PDB file of C-alpha atoms in Angstrom:
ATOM      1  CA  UNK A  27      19.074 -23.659 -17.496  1.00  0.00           C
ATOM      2  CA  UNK A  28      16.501 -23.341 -14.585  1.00  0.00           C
ATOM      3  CA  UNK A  29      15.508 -21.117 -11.741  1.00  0.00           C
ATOM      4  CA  UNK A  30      17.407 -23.145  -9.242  1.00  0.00           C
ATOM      5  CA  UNK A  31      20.894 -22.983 -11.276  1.00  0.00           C
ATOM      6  CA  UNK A  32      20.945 -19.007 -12.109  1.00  0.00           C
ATOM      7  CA  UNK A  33      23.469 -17.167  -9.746  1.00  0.00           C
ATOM      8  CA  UNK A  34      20.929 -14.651  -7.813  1.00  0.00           C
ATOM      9  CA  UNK A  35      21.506 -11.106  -6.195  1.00  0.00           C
ATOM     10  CA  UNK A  36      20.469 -12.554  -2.890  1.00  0.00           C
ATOM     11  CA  UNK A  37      18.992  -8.948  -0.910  1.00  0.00           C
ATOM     12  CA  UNK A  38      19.650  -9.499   2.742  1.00  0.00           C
ATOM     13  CA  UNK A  39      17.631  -7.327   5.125  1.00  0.00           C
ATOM     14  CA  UNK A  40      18.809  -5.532   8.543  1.00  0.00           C
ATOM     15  CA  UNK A  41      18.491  -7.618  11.494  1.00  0.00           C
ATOM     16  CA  UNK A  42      15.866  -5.390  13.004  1.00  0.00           C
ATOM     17  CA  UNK A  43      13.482  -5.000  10.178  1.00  0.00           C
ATOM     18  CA  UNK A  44      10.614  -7.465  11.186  1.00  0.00           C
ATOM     19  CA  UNK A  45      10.455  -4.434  14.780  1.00  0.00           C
ATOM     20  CA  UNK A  46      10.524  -1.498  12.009  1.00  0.00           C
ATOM     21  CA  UNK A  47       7.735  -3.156   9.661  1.00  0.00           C
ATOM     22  CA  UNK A  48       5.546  -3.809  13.458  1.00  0.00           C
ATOM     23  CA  UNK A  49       6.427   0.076  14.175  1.00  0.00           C
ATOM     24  CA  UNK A  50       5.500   1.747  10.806  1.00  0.00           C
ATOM     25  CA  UNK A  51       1.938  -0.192  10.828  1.00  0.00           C
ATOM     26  CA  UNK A  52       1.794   0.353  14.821  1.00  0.00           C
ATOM     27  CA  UNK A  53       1.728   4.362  14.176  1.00  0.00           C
ATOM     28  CA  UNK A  54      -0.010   4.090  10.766  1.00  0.00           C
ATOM     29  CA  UNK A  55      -2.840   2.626  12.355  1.00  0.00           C
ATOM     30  CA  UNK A  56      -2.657   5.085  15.346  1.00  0.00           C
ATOM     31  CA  UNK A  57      -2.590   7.573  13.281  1.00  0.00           C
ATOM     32  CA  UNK A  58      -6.304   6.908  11.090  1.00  0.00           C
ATOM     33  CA  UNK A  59      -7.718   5.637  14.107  1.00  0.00           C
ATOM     34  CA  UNK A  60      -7.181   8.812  16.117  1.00  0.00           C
ATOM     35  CA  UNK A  61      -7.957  10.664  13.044  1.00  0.00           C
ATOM     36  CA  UNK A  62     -11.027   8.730  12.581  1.00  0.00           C
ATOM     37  CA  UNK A  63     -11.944   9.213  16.806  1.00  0.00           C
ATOM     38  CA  UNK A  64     -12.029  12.500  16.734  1.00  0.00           C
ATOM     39  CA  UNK A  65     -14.160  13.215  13.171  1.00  0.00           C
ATOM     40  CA  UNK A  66     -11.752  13.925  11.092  1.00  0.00           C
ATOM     41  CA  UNK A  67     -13.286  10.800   8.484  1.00  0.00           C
ATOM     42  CA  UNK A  68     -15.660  13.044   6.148  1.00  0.00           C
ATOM     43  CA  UNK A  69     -14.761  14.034   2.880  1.00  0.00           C
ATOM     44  CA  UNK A  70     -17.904  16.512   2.037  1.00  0.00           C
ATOM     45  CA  UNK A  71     -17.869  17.079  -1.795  1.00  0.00           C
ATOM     46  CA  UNK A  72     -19.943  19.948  -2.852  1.00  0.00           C
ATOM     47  CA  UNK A  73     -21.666  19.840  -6.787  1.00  0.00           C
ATOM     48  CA  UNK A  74     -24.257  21.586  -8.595  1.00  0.00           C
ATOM     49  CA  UNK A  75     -25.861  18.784  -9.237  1.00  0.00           C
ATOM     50  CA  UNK A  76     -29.287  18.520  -7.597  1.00  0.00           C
ATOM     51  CA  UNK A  77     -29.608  14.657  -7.445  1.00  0.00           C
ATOM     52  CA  UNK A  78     -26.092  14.824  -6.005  1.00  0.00           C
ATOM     53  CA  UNK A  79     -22.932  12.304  -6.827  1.00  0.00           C
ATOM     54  CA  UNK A  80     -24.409   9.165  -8.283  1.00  0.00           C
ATOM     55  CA  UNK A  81     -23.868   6.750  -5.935  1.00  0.00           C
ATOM     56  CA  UNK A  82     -23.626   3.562  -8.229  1.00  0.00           C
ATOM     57  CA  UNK A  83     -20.814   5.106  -9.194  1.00  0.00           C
ATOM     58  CA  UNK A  84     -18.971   6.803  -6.825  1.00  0.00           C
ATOM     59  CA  UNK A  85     -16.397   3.993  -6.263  1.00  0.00           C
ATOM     60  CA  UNK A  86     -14.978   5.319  -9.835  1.00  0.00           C
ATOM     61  CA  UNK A  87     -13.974   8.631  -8.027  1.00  0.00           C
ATOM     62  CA  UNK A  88     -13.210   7.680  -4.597  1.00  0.00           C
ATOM     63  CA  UNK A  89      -9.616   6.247  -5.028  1.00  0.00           C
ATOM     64  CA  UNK A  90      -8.083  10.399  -5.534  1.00  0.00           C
ATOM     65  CA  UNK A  91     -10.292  11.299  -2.464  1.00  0.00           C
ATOM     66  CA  UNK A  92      -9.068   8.732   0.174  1.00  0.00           C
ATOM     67  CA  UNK A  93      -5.666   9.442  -1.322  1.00  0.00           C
ATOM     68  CA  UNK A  94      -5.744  12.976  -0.361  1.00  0.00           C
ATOM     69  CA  UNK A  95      -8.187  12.891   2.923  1.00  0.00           C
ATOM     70  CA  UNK A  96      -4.653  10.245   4.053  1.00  0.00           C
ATOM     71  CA  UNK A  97      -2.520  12.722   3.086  1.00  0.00           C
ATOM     72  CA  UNK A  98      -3.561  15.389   4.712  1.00  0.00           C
ATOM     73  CA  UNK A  99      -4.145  13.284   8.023  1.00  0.00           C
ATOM     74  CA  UNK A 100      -0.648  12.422   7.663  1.00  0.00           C
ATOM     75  CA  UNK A 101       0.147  15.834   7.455  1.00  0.00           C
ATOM     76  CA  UNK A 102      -1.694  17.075  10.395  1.00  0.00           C
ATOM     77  CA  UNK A 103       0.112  14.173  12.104  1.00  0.00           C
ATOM     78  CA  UNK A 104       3.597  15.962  11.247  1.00  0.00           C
ATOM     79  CA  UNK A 105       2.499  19.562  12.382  1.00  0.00           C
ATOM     80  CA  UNK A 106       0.737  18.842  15.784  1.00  0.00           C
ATOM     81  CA  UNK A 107       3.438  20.310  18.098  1.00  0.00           C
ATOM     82  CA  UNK A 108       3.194  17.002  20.662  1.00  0.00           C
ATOM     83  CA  UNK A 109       4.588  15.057  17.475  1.00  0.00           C
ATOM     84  CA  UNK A 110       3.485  11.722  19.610  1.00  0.00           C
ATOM     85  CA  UNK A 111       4.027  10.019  16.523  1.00  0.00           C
ATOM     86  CA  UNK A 112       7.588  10.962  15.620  1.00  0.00           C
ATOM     87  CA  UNK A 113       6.796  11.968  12.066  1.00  0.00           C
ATOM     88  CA  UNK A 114       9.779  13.358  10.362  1.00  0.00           C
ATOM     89  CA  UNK A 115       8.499  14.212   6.910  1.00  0.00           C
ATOM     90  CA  UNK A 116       5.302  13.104   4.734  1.00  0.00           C
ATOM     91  CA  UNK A 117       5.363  13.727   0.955  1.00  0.00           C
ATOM     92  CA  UNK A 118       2.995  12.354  -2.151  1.00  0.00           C
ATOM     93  CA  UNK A 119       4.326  10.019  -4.065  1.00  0.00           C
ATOM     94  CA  UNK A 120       5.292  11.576  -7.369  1.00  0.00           C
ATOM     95  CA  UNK A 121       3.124  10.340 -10.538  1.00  0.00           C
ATOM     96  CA  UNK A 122       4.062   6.858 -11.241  1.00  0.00           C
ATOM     97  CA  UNK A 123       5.772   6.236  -8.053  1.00  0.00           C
ATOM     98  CA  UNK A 124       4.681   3.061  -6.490  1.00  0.00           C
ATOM     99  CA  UNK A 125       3.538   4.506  -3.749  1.00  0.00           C
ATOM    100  CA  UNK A 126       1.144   6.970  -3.075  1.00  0.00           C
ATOM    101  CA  UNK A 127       2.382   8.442   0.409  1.00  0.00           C
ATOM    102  CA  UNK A 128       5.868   8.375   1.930  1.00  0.00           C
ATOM    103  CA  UNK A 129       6.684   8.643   5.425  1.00  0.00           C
ATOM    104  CA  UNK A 130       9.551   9.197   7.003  1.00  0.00           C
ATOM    105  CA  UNK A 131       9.472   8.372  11.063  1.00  0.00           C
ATOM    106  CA  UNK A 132      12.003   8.761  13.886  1.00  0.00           C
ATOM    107  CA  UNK A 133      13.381   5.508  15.419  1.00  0.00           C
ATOM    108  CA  UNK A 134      16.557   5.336  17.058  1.00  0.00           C
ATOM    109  CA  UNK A 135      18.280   1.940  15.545  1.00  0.00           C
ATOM    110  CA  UNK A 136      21.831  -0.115  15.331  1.00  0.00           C
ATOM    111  CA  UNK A 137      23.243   2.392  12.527  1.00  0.00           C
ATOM    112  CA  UNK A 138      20.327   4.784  11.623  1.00  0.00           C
ATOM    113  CA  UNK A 139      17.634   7.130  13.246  1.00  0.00           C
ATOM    114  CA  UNK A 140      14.958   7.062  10.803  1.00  0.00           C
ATOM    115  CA  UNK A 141      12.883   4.656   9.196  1.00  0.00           C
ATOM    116  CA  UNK A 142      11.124   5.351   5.794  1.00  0.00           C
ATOM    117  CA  UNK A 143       7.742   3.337   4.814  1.00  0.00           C
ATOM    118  CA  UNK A 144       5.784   3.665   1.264  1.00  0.00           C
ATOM    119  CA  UNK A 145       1.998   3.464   1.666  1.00  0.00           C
ATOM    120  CA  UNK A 146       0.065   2.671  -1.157  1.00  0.00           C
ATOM    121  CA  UNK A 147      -3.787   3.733  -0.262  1.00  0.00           C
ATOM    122  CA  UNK A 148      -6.433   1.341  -1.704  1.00  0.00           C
ATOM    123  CA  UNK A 149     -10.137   2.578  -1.244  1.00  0.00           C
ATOM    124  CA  UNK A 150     -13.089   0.720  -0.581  1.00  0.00           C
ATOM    125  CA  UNK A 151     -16.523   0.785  -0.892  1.00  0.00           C
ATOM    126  CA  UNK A 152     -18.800  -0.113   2.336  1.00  0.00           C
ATOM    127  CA  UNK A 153     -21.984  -0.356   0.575  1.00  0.00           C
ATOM    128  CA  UNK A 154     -20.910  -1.800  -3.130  1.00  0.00           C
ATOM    129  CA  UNK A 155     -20.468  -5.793  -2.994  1.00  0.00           C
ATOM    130  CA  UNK A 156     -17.143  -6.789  -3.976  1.00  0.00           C
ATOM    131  CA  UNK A 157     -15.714  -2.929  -4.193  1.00  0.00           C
ATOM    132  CA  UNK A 158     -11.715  -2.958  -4.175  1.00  0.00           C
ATOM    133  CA  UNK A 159     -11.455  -6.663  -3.402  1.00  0.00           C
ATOM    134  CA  UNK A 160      -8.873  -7.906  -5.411  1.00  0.00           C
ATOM    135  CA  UNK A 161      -6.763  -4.666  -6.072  1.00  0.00           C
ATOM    136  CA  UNK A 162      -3.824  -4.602  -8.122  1.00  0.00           C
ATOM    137  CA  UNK A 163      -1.306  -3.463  -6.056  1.00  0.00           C
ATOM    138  CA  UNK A 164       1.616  -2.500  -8.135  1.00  0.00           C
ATOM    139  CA  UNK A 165       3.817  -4.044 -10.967  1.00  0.00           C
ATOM    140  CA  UNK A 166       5.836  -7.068 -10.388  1.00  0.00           C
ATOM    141  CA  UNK A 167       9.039  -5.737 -11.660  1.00  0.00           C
ATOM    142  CA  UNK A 168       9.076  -2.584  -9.551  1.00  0.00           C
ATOM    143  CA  UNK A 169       8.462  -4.170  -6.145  1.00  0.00           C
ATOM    144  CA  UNK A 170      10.647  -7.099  -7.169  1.00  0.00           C
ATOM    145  CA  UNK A 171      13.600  -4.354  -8.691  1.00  0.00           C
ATOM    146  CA  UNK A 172      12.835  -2.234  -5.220  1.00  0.00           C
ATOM    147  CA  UNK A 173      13.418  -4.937  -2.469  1.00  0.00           C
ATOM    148  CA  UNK A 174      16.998  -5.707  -4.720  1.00  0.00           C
ATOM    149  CA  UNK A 175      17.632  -2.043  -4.627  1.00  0.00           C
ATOM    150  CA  UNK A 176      16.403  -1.722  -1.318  1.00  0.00           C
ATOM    151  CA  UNK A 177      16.438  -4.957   1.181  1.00  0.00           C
ATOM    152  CA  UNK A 178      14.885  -2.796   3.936  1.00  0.00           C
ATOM    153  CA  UNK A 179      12.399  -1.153   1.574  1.00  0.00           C
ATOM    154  CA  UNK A 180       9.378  -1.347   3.468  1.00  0.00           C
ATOM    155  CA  UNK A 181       5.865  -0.946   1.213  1.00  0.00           C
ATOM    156  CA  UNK A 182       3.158  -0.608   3.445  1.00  0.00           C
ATOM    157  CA  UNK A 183      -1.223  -1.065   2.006  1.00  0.00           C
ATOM    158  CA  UNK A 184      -3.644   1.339   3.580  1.00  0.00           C
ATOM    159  CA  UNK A 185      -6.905  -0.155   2.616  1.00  0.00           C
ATOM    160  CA  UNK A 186      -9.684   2.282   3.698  1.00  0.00           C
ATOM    161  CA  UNK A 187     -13.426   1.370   3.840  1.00  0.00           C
ATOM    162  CA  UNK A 188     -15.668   4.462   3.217  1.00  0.00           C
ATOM    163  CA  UNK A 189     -19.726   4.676   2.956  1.00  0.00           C
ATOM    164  CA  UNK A 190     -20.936   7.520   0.684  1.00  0.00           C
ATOM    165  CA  UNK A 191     -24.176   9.610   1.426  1.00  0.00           C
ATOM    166  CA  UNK A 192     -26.018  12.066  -0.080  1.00  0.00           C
ATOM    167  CA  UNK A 193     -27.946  15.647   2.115  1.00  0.00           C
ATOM    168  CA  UNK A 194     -29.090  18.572   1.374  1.00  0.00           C
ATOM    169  CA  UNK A 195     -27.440  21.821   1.942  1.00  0.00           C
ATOM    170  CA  UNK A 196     -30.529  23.906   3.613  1.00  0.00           C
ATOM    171  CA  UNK A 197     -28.980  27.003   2.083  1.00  0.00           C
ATOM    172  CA  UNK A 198     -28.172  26.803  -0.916  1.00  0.00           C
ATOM    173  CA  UNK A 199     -30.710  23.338  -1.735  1.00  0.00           C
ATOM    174  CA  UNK A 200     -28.171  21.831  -3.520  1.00  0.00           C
ATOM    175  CA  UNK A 201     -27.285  18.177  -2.805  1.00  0.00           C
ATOM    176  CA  UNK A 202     -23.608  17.464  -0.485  1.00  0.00           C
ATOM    177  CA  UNK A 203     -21.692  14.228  -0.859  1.00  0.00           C
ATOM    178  CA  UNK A 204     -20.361  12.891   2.114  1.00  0.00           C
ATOM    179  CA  UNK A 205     -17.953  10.103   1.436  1.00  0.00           C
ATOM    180  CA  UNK A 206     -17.334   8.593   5.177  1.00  0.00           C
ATOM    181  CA  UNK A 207     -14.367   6.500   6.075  1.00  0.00           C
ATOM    182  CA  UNK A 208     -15.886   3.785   8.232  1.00  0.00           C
ATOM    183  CA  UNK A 209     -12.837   1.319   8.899  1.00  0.00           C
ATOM    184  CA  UNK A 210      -8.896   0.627   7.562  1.00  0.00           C
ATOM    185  CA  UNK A 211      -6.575  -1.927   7.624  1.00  0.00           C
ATOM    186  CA  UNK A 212      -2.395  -1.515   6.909  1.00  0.00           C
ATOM    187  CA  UNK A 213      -0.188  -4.082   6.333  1.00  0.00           C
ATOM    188  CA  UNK A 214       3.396  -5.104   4.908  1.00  0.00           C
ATOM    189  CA  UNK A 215       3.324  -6.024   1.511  1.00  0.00           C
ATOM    190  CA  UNK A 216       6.282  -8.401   2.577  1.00  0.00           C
ATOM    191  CA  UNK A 217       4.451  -9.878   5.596  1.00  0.00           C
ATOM    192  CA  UNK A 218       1.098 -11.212   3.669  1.00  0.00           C
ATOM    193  CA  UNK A 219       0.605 -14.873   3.182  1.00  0.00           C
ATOM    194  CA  UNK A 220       1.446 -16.440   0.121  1.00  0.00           C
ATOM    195  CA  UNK A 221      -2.128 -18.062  -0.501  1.00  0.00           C
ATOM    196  CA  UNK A 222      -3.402 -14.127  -0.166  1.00  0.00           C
ATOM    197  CA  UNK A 223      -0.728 -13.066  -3.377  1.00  0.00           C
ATOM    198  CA  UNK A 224      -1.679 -13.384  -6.867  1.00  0.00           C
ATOM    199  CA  UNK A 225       0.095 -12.618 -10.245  1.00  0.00           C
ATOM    200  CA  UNK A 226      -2.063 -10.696 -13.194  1.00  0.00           C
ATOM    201  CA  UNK A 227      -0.232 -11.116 -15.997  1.00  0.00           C
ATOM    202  CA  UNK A 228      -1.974  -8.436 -17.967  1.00  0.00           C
ATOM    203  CA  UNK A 229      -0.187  -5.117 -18.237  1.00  0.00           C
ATOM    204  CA  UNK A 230       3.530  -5.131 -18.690  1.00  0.00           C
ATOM    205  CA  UNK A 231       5.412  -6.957 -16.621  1.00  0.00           C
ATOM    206  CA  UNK A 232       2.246  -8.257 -14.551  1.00  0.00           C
ATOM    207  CA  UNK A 233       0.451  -6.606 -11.561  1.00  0.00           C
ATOM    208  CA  UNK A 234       0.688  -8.288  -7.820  1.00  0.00           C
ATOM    209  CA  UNK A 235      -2.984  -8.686  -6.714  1.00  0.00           C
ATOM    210  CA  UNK A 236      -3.923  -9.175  -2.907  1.00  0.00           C
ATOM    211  CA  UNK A 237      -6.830 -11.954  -3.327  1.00  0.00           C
ATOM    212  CA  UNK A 238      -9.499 -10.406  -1.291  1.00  0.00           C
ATOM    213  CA  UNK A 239      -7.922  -7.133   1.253  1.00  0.00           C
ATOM    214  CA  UNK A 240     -10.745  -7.400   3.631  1.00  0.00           C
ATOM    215  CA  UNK A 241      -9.503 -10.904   4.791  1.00  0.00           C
ATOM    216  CA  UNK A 242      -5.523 -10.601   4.769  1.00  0.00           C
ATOM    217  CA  UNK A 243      -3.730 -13.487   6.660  1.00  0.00           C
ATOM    218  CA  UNK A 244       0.015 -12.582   7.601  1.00  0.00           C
ATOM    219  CA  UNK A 245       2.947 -14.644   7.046  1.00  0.00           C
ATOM    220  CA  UNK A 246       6.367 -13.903   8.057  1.00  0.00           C
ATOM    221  CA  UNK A 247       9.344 -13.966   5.252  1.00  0.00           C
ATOM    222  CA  UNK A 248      12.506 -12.554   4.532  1.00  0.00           C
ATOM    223  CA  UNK A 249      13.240 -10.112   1.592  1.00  0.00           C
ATOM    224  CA  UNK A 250      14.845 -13.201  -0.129  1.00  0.00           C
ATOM    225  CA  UNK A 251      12.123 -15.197   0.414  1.00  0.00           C
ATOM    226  CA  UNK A 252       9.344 -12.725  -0.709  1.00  0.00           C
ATOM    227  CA  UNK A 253      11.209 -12.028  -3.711  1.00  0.00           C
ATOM    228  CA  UNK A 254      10.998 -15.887  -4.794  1.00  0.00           C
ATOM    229  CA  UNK A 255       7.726 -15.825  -3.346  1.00  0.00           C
ATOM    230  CA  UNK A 256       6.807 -13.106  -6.617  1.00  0.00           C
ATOM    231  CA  UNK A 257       8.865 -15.438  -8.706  1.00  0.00           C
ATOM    232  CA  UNK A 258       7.244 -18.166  -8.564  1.00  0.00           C
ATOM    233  CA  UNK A 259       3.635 -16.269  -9.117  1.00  0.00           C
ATOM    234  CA  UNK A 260       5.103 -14.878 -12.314  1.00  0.00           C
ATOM    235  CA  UNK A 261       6.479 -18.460 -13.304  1.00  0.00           C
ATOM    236  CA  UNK A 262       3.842 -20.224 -12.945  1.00  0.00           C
ATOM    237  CA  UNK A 263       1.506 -17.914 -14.968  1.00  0.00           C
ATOM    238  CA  UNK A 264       1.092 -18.483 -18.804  1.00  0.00           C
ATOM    239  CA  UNK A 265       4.438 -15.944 -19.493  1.00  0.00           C
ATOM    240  CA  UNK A 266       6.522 -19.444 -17.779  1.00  0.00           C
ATOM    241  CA  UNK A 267      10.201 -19.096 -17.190  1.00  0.00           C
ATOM    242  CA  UNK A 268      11.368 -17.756 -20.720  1.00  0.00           C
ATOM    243  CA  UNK A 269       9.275 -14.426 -20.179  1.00  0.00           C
ATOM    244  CA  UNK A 270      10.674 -14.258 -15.856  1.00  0.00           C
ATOM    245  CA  UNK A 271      14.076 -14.876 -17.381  1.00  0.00           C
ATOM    246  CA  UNK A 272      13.869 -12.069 -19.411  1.00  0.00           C
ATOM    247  CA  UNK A 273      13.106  -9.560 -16.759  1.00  0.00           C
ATOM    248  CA  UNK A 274      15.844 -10.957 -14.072  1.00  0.00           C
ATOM    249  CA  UNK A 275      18.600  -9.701 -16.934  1.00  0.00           C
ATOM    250  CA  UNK A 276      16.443  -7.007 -17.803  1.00  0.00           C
ATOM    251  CA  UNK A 277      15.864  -5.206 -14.467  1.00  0.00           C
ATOM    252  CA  UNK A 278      19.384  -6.894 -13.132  1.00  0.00           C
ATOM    253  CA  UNK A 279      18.009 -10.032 -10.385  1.00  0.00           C
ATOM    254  CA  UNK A 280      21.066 -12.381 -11.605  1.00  0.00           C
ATOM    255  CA  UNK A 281      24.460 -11.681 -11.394  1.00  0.00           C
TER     256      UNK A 281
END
């Protein structure tokens, strides 16, 4: 038996989801850009320390910040009373969830009014050399067992870049983080280049890497075709066919 010869559960998306994907990362991006235009990109984190955070290793703590600091620009998206954006609903991804952030937007379509995207936020470091360059991104099974569940399922990266700097509060004397976000990019998972995806087969059932997110090319594909895009990463790795073969009965990607 080989890959070519097993009887697949082929996911076939809606004809308009290559104009959803372009909408969700359309308003995502207007969305931390006007965020970020009107000064809304400080996180100010207050210790008792009087040497302040150390800043060698402040890329260690900054992943929960961004998180949040999104979240709540998301949110303030949602209640502003123009609702320009035609935010429905924003909610954190439960614990495990692959995504950290879903958002729910209006969009008046062939057979629904809403479209739903999961953002995964990756954080950066401006000023630490190789900070959050090849993330992991999330587990191959999941994404691959979503887009069968799911052909529409649209998982969105919010890579934020944030510089970190240290003053002192003139009151109290004690020493203010200010963890800046300085620049952002979003894209569909489904829509990056092949040469840009990589396969870590460490941890379970392997984690999906994005080479280096600062320099993402795009590449158009279908659901089908991402999802043998991920298959042949995980094939080709040291776990071969026996070990893919397992998962497709396992998670259900074979008839």
């Amino acid at each position: 038996m080989n890959y070519e010869e097993l009887d697949f559960k082929i996911p076939n998306e809606c004809e308009d989801y290559e104009t959803c994907s372009n909408f969700v990362v359309h308003t995502i991006d207007s969305i931390i850009k006007d965020a970020m235009d009107t000064g809304r990109n400080k996180i100010i984190i207050n210790t008792n320390l009087k040497l302040g955070i150390p800043m060698e290793n402040v890329n260690k703590i900054a992943g929960p910040f961004i998180e949040a600091w999104a979240y709540e620009v998301f949110f303030d998206a949602l209640e502003d009373d123009d609702n320009k954006y035609q935010l429905l609903n924003v909610e954190a991804g439960e614990r495990l969830n692959m995504a950290d952030i879903i958002l729910q937007f209006k969009k008046i379509r062939k057979r629904q009014s809403i479209v739903t995207a999961n953002v995964d936020v990756k954080a950066t470091s401006k000023d630490i050399k190789n900070s959050g360059k090849a993330p992991n991104i999330t587990s191959f099974a999941r994404i691959r067992t979503a887009y069968i569940k799911n052909p529409d399922y649209i998982f969105i990266i919010l890579s934020v870049k944030h510089s970190v700097y240290s003053t002192k509060d003139p009151i109290t004397e004690m020493m203010m983080g200010i963890m800046e976000i300085v620049d952002f990019k979003s894209y569909d998972l489904k829509y990056i280049a092949d040469s840009d995806i990589s396969y870590n087969p460490a941890l379970g059932t392997g984690q999906i890497q994005i080479k280096d997110i600062h320099y993402v090319t795009y590449q158009k594909h279908s659901t089908w075709e991402f999802c043998q895009l991920l298959d042949r990463k995980c094939i080709a790795s040291h776990k071969g066919f026996p070990a893919w073969l397992n998962y497709a009965n396992q998670y259900g990607w074979i008839k």
